[in-house]
Amino acid sequence: MGLRVRRWMEKVHSGLSNGIGSTEASLRLLIARTIEWYGILLRERKQEPAYIVKEFVDAHFRQPGLSYKTVSGHLGLAERSMRNQFKSEFNISIWAYCISLRVQTAHELMKANGLLAGEVFDLVGYSDESSLRYHMRKFRL
């Protein structure tokens, strides 16, 4: 927690315990400051390599040739450190994240449009239907 937010929380707490000020107004201000602080943290973190990789995968997961090498080459990152930082930040490998995006998107397309796996596998980045079916079974969909 940021020093500024912490000091404000201590000030609000001491004021409330001494019976000073409106509880509701103080809590609203505390919540607003906390949200502001976490917004700042989020903007800062989005500049970190793991978040840049995540945004890239979110935008390109439908491409069949997506691999660690293509992602690292496009972003100018070392492949090994890219994989390690992503796993450390999100607790999932880049490849597992990509597969989960593909399977979820395929499932949504099939459910919403009444399509079969054979009709959507290439729309979500698989080169064959059997790979999609394998991963859907793995995800129990």
PDB file of C-alpha atoms in Angstrom:
ATOM      1  CA  MET A   1       0.000   0.000   0.000  1.00  0.00           C
ATOM      2  CA  GLY A   2       1.246   3.457  -0.819  1.00  0.00           C
ATOM      3  CA  LEU A   3       2.545   5.696   1.921  1.00  0.00           C
ATOM      4  CA  ARG A   4       0.049   8.403   0.996  1.00  0.00           C
ATOM      5  CA  VAL A   5      -2.933   6.031   1.267  1.00  0.00           C
ATOM      6  CA  ARG A   6      -1.621   4.544   4.506  1.00  0.00           C
ATOM      7  CA  ARG A   7      -1.225   7.963   6.122  1.00  0.00           C
ATOM      8  CA  TRP A   8      -4.710   8.935   5.030  1.00  0.00           C
ATOM      9  CA  MET A   9      -6.150   5.700   6.469  1.00  0.00           C
ATOM     10  CA  GLU A  10      -4.384   6.358   9.785  1.00  0.00           C
ATOM     11  CA  LYS A  11      -5.726   9.911   9.825  1.00  0.00           C
ATOM     12  CA  VAL A  12      -9.272   8.724   9.134  1.00  0.00           C
ATOM     13  CA  HIS A  13      -9.003   5.991  11.760  1.00  0.00           C
ATOM     14  CA  SER A  14      -7.716   8.357  14.440  1.00  0.00           C
ATOM     15  CA  GLY A  15     -10.428  10.899  13.578  1.00  0.00           C
ATOM     16  CA  LEU A  16     -13.147   8.261  13.762  1.00  0.00           C
ATOM     17  CA  SER A  17     -11.906   6.882  17.054  1.00  0.00           C
ATOM     18  CA  ASN A  18     -11.903  10.409  18.518  1.00  0.00           C
ATOM     19  CA  GLY A  19     -15.459  11.031  17.245  1.00  0.00           C
ATOM     20  CA  ILE A  20     -14.344  13.683  14.741  1.00  0.00           C
ATOM     21  CA  GLY A  21     -15.959  13.996  11.292  1.00  0.00           C
ATOM     22  CA  SER A  22     -18.563  12.130   9.363  1.00  0.00           C
ATOM     23  CA  THR A  23     -17.959   8.413   9.102  1.00  0.00           C
ATOM     24  CA  GLU A  24     -19.615   8.102   5.703  1.00  0.00           C
ATOM     25  CA  ALA A  25     -17.693  10.995   4.146  1.00  0.00           C
ATOM     26  CA  SER A  26     -14.410   9.744   5.559  1.00  0.00           C
ATOM     27  CA  LEU A  27     -15.005   6.235   4.258  1.00  0.00           C
ATOM     28  CA  ARG A  28     -15.960   7.534   0.812  1.00  0.00           C
ATOM     29  CA  LEU A  29     -12.765   9.547   0.646  1.00  0.00           C
ATOM     30  CA  LEU A  30     -10.735   6.577   1.865  1.00  0.00           C
ATOM     31  CA  ILE A  31     -12.244   4.330  -0.800  1.00  0.00           C
ATOM     32  CA  ALA A  32     -11.636   6.944  -3.507  1.00  0.00           C
ATOM     33  CA  ARG A  33      -7.980   7.319  -2.484  1.00  0.00           C
ATOM     34  CA  THR A  34      -7.504   3.556  -2.403  1.00  0.00           C
ATOM     35  CA  ILE A  35      -9.010   3.140  -5.885  1.00  0.00           C
ATOM     36  CA  GLU A  36      -6.847   5.980  -7.169  1.00  0.00           C
ATOM     37  CA  TRP A  37      -3.740   4.336  -5.732  1.00  0.00           C
ATOM     38  CA  TYR A  38      -4.486   0.956  -7.258  1.00  0.00           C
ATOM     39  CA  GLY A  39      -5.180   2.641 -10.600  1.00  0.00           C
ATOM     40  CA  ILE A  40      -1.703   4.157 -10.481  1.00  0.00           C
ATOM     41  CA  LEU A  41      -0.186   0.780  -9.632  1.00  0.00           C
ATOM     42  CA  LEU A  42      -2.037  -0.887 -12.493  1.00  0.00           C
ATOM     43  CA  ARG A  43      -0.831   1.685 -15.025  1.00  0.00           C
ATOM     44  CA  GLU A  44       2.737   1.178 -13.833  1.00  0.00           C
ATOM     45  CA  ARG A  45       2.491  -2.600 -14.010  1.00  0.00           C
ATOM     46  CA  LYS A  46       1.094  -2.554 -17.550  1.00  0.00           C
ATOM     47  CA  GLN A  47       4.537  -1.388 -18.673  1.00  0.00           C
ATOM     48  CA  GLU A  48       6.179  -4.554 -17.322  1.00  0.00           C
ATOM     49  CA  PRO A  49       7.146  -7.283 -19.829  1.00  0.00           C
ATOM     50  CA  ALA A  50       4.637  -9.853 -18.520  1.00  0.00           C
ATOM     51  CA  TYR A  51       1.733  -7.475 -19.133  1.00  0.00           C
ATOM     52  CA  ILE A  52       3.049  -6.529 -22.569  1.00  0.00           C
ATOM     53  CA  VAL A  53       3.248 -10.234 -23.466  1.00  0.00           C
ATOM     54  CA  LYS A  54      -0.285 -10.793 -22.170  1.00  0.00           C
ATOM     55  CA  GLU A  55      -1.651  -7.956 -24.310  1.00  0.00           C
ATOM     56  CA  PHE A  56       0.162  -9.361 -27.349  1.00  0.00           C
ATOM     57  CA  VAL A  57      -1.210 -12.866 -26.781  1.00  0.00           C
ATOM     58  CA  ASP A  58      -4.710 -11.475 -26.189  1.00  0.00           C
ATOM     59  CA  ALA A  59      -4.527  -9.764 -29.578  1.00  0.00           C
ATOM     60  CA  HIS A  60      -2.876 -12.605 -31.555  1.00  0.00           C
ATOM     61  CA  PHE A  61      -3.985 -15.917 -29.991  1.00  0.00           C
ATOM     62  CA  ARG A  62      -6.057 -16.741 -33.093  1.00  0.00           C
ATOM     63  CA  GLN A  63      -2.948 -16.992 -35.256  1.00  0.00           C
ATOM     64  CA  PRO A  64      -1.991 -20.654 -35.834  1.00  0.00           C
ATOM     65  CA  GLY A  65       1.767 -19.955 -35.920  1.00  0.00           C
ATOM     66  CA  LEU A  66       1.882 -18.266 -32.519  1.00  0.00           C
ATOM     67  CA  SER A  67       4.844 -19.550 -30.515  1.00  0.00           C
ATOM     68  CA  TYR A  68       7.268 -18.436 -27.842  1.00  0.00           C
ATOM     69  CA  LYS A  69       9.736 -17.567 -30.572  1.00  0.00           C
ATOM     70  CA  THR A  70       7.296 -15.373 -32.513  1.00  0.00           C
ATOM     71  CA  VAL A  71       6.132 -13.545 -29.376  1.00  0.00           C
ATOM     72  CA  SER A  72       9.651 -12.919 -28.074  1.00  0.00           C
ATOM     73  CA  GLY A  73      10.879 -11.893 -31.528  1.00  0.00           C
ATOM     74  CA  HIS A  74       8.035  -9.464 -32.087  1.00  0.00           C
ATOM     75  CA  LEU A  75       8.387  -7.867 -28.651  1.00  0.00           C
ATOM     76  CA  GLY A  76      12.186  -7.932 -28.574  1.00  0.00           C
ATOM     77  CA  LEU A  77      12.362  -9.946 -25.351  1.00  0.00           C
ATOM     78  CA  ALA A  78      14.552 -12.894 -24.437  1.00  0.00           C
ATOM     79  CA  GLU A  79      12.412 -16.021 -24.723  1.00  0.00           C
ATOM     80  CA  ARG A  80      13.442 -17.589 -21.420  1.00  0.00           C
ATOM     81  CA  SER A  81      13.037 -14.446 -19.288  1.00  0.00           C
ATOM     82  CA  MET A  82       9.740 -13.683 -21.036  1.00  0.00           C
ATOM     83  CA  ARG A  83       8.381 -17.130 -20.092  1.00  0.00           C
ATOM     84  CA  ASN A  84       9.670 -16.880 -16.518  1.00  0.00           C
ATOM     85  CA  GLN A  85       8.303 -13.373 -15.915  1.00  0.00           C
ATOM     86  CA  PHE A  86       4.883 -14.277 -17.340  1.00  0.00           C
ATOM     87  CA  LYS A  87       4.665 -17.429 -15.224  1.00  0.00           C
ATOM     88  CA  SER A  88       5.794 -15.537 -12.132  1.00  0.00           C
ATOM     89  CA  GLU A  89       3.238 -12.753 -12.627  1.00  0.00           C
ATOM     90  CA  PHE A  90       0.169 -14.741 -13.740  1.00  0.00           C
ATOM     91  CA  ASN A  91       0.905 -18.204 -12.317  1.00  0.00           C
ATOM     92  CA  ILE A  92       0.275 -19.817 -15.722  1.00  0.00           C
ATOM     93  CA  SER A  93       2.559 -20.403 -18.687  1.00  0.00           C
ATOM     94  CA  ILE A  94       2.144 -18.306 -21.819  1.00  0.00           C
ATOM     95  CA  TRP A  95       1.207 -21.380 -23.817  1.00  0.00           C
ATOM     96  CA  ALA A  96      -1.398 -22.539 -21.282  1.00  0.00           C
ATOM     97  CA  TYR A  97      -2.861 -19.033 -21.267  1.00  0.00           C
ATOM     98  CA  CYS A  98      -3.041 -19.038 -25.075  1.00  0.00           C
ATOM     99  CA  ILE A  99      -4.738 -22.445 -25.087  1.00  0.00           C
ATOM    100  CA  SER A 100      -7.280 -21.299 -22.493  1.00  0.00           C
ATOM    101  CA  LEU A 101      -8.119 -18.260 -24.652  1.00  0.00           C
ATOM    102  CA  ARG A 102      -8.532 -20.448 -27.715  1.00  0.00           C
ATOM    103  CA  VAL A 103     -10.718 -23.005 -25.963  1.00  0.00           C
ATOM    104  CA  GLN A 104     -12.905 -20.382 -24.270  1.00  0.00           C
ATOM    105  CA  THR A 105     -13.385 -18.504 -27.531  1.00  0.00           C
ATOM    106  CA  ALA A 106     -14.181 -21.704 -29.428  1.00  0.00           C
ATOM    107  CA  HIS A 107     -16.685 -22.730 -26.762  1.00  0.00           C
ATOM    108  CA  GLU A 108     -18.364 -19.309 -26.897  1.00  0.00           C
ATOM    109  CA  LEU A 109     -18.561 -19.418 -30.714  1.00  0.00           C
ATOM    110  CA  MET A 110     -19.992 -22.932 -30.678  1.00  0.00           C
ATOM    111  CA  LYS A 111     -22.545 -22.129 -27.998  1.00  0.00           C
ATOM    112  CA  ALA A 112     -23.654 -18.750 -29.373  1.00  0.00           C
ATOM    113  CA  ASN A 113     -23.866 -19.763 -33.040  1.00  0.00           C
ATOM    114  CA  GLY A 114     -24.644 -23.470 -32.807  1.00  0.00           C
ATOM    115  CA  LEU A 115     -21.414 -24.372 -34.607  1.00  0.00           C
ATOM    116  CA  LEU A 116     -19.416 -27.584 -34.406  1.00  0.00           C
ATOM    117  CA  ALA A 117     -15.737 -27.927 -33.484  1.00  0.00           C
ATOM    118  CA  GLY A 118     -14.937 -28.612 -37.138  1.00  0.00           C
ATOM    119  CA  GLU A 119     -16.353 -25.225 -38.061  1.00  0.00           C
ATOM    120  CA  VAL A 120     -14.463 -23.136 -35.488  1.00  0.00           C
ATOM    121  CA  PHE A 121     -11.046 -24.744 -34.994  1.00  0.00           C
ATOM    122  CA  ASP A 122      -9.348 -22.542 -37.587  1.00  0.00           C
ATOM    123  CA  LEU A 123     -11.096 -19.391 -36.298  1.00  0.00           C
ATOM    124  CA  VAL A 124      -9.378 -19.712 -32.922  1.00  0.00           C
ATOM    125  CA  GLY A 125      -5.861 -20.597 -34.048  1.00  0.00           C
ATOM    126  CA  TYR A 126      -5.843 -24.396 -34.331  1.00  0.00           C
ATOM    127  CA  SER A 127      -4.522 -26.053 -37.463  1.00  0.00           C
ATOM    128  CA  ASP A 128      -6.740 -29.108 -37.013  1.00  0.00           C
ATOM    129  CA  GLU A 129      -9.963 -30.082 -35.301  1.00  0.00           C
ATOM    130  CA  SER A 130      -8.411 -32.869 -33.224  1.00  0.00           C
ATOM    131  CA  SER A 131      -6.190 -30.431 -31.319  1.00  0.00           C
ATOM    132  CA  LEU A 132      -9.199 -28.312 -30.403  1.00  0.00           C
ATOM    133  CA  ARG A 133     -11.162 -31.381 -29.307  1.00  0.00           C
ATOM    134  CA  TYR A 134      -8.206 -32.588 -27.217  1.00  0.00           C
ATOM    135  CA  HIS A 135      -7.942 -29.279 -25.377  1.00  0.00           C
ATOM    136  CA  MET A 136     -11.709 -29.018 -24.924  1.00  0.00           C
ATOM    137  CA  ARG A 137     -11.706 -32.453 -23.271  1.00  0.00           C
ATOM    138  CA  LYS A 138      -8.821 -31.321 -21.096  1.00  0.00           C
ATOM    139  CA  PHE A 139     -10.861 -28.270 -20.021  1.00  0.00           C
ATOM    140  CA  ARG A 140     -13.957 -30.500 -19.682  1.00  0.00           C
ATOM    141  CA  LEU A 141     -16.028 -28.516 -22.169  1.00  0.00           C
TER     142      LEU A 141
END
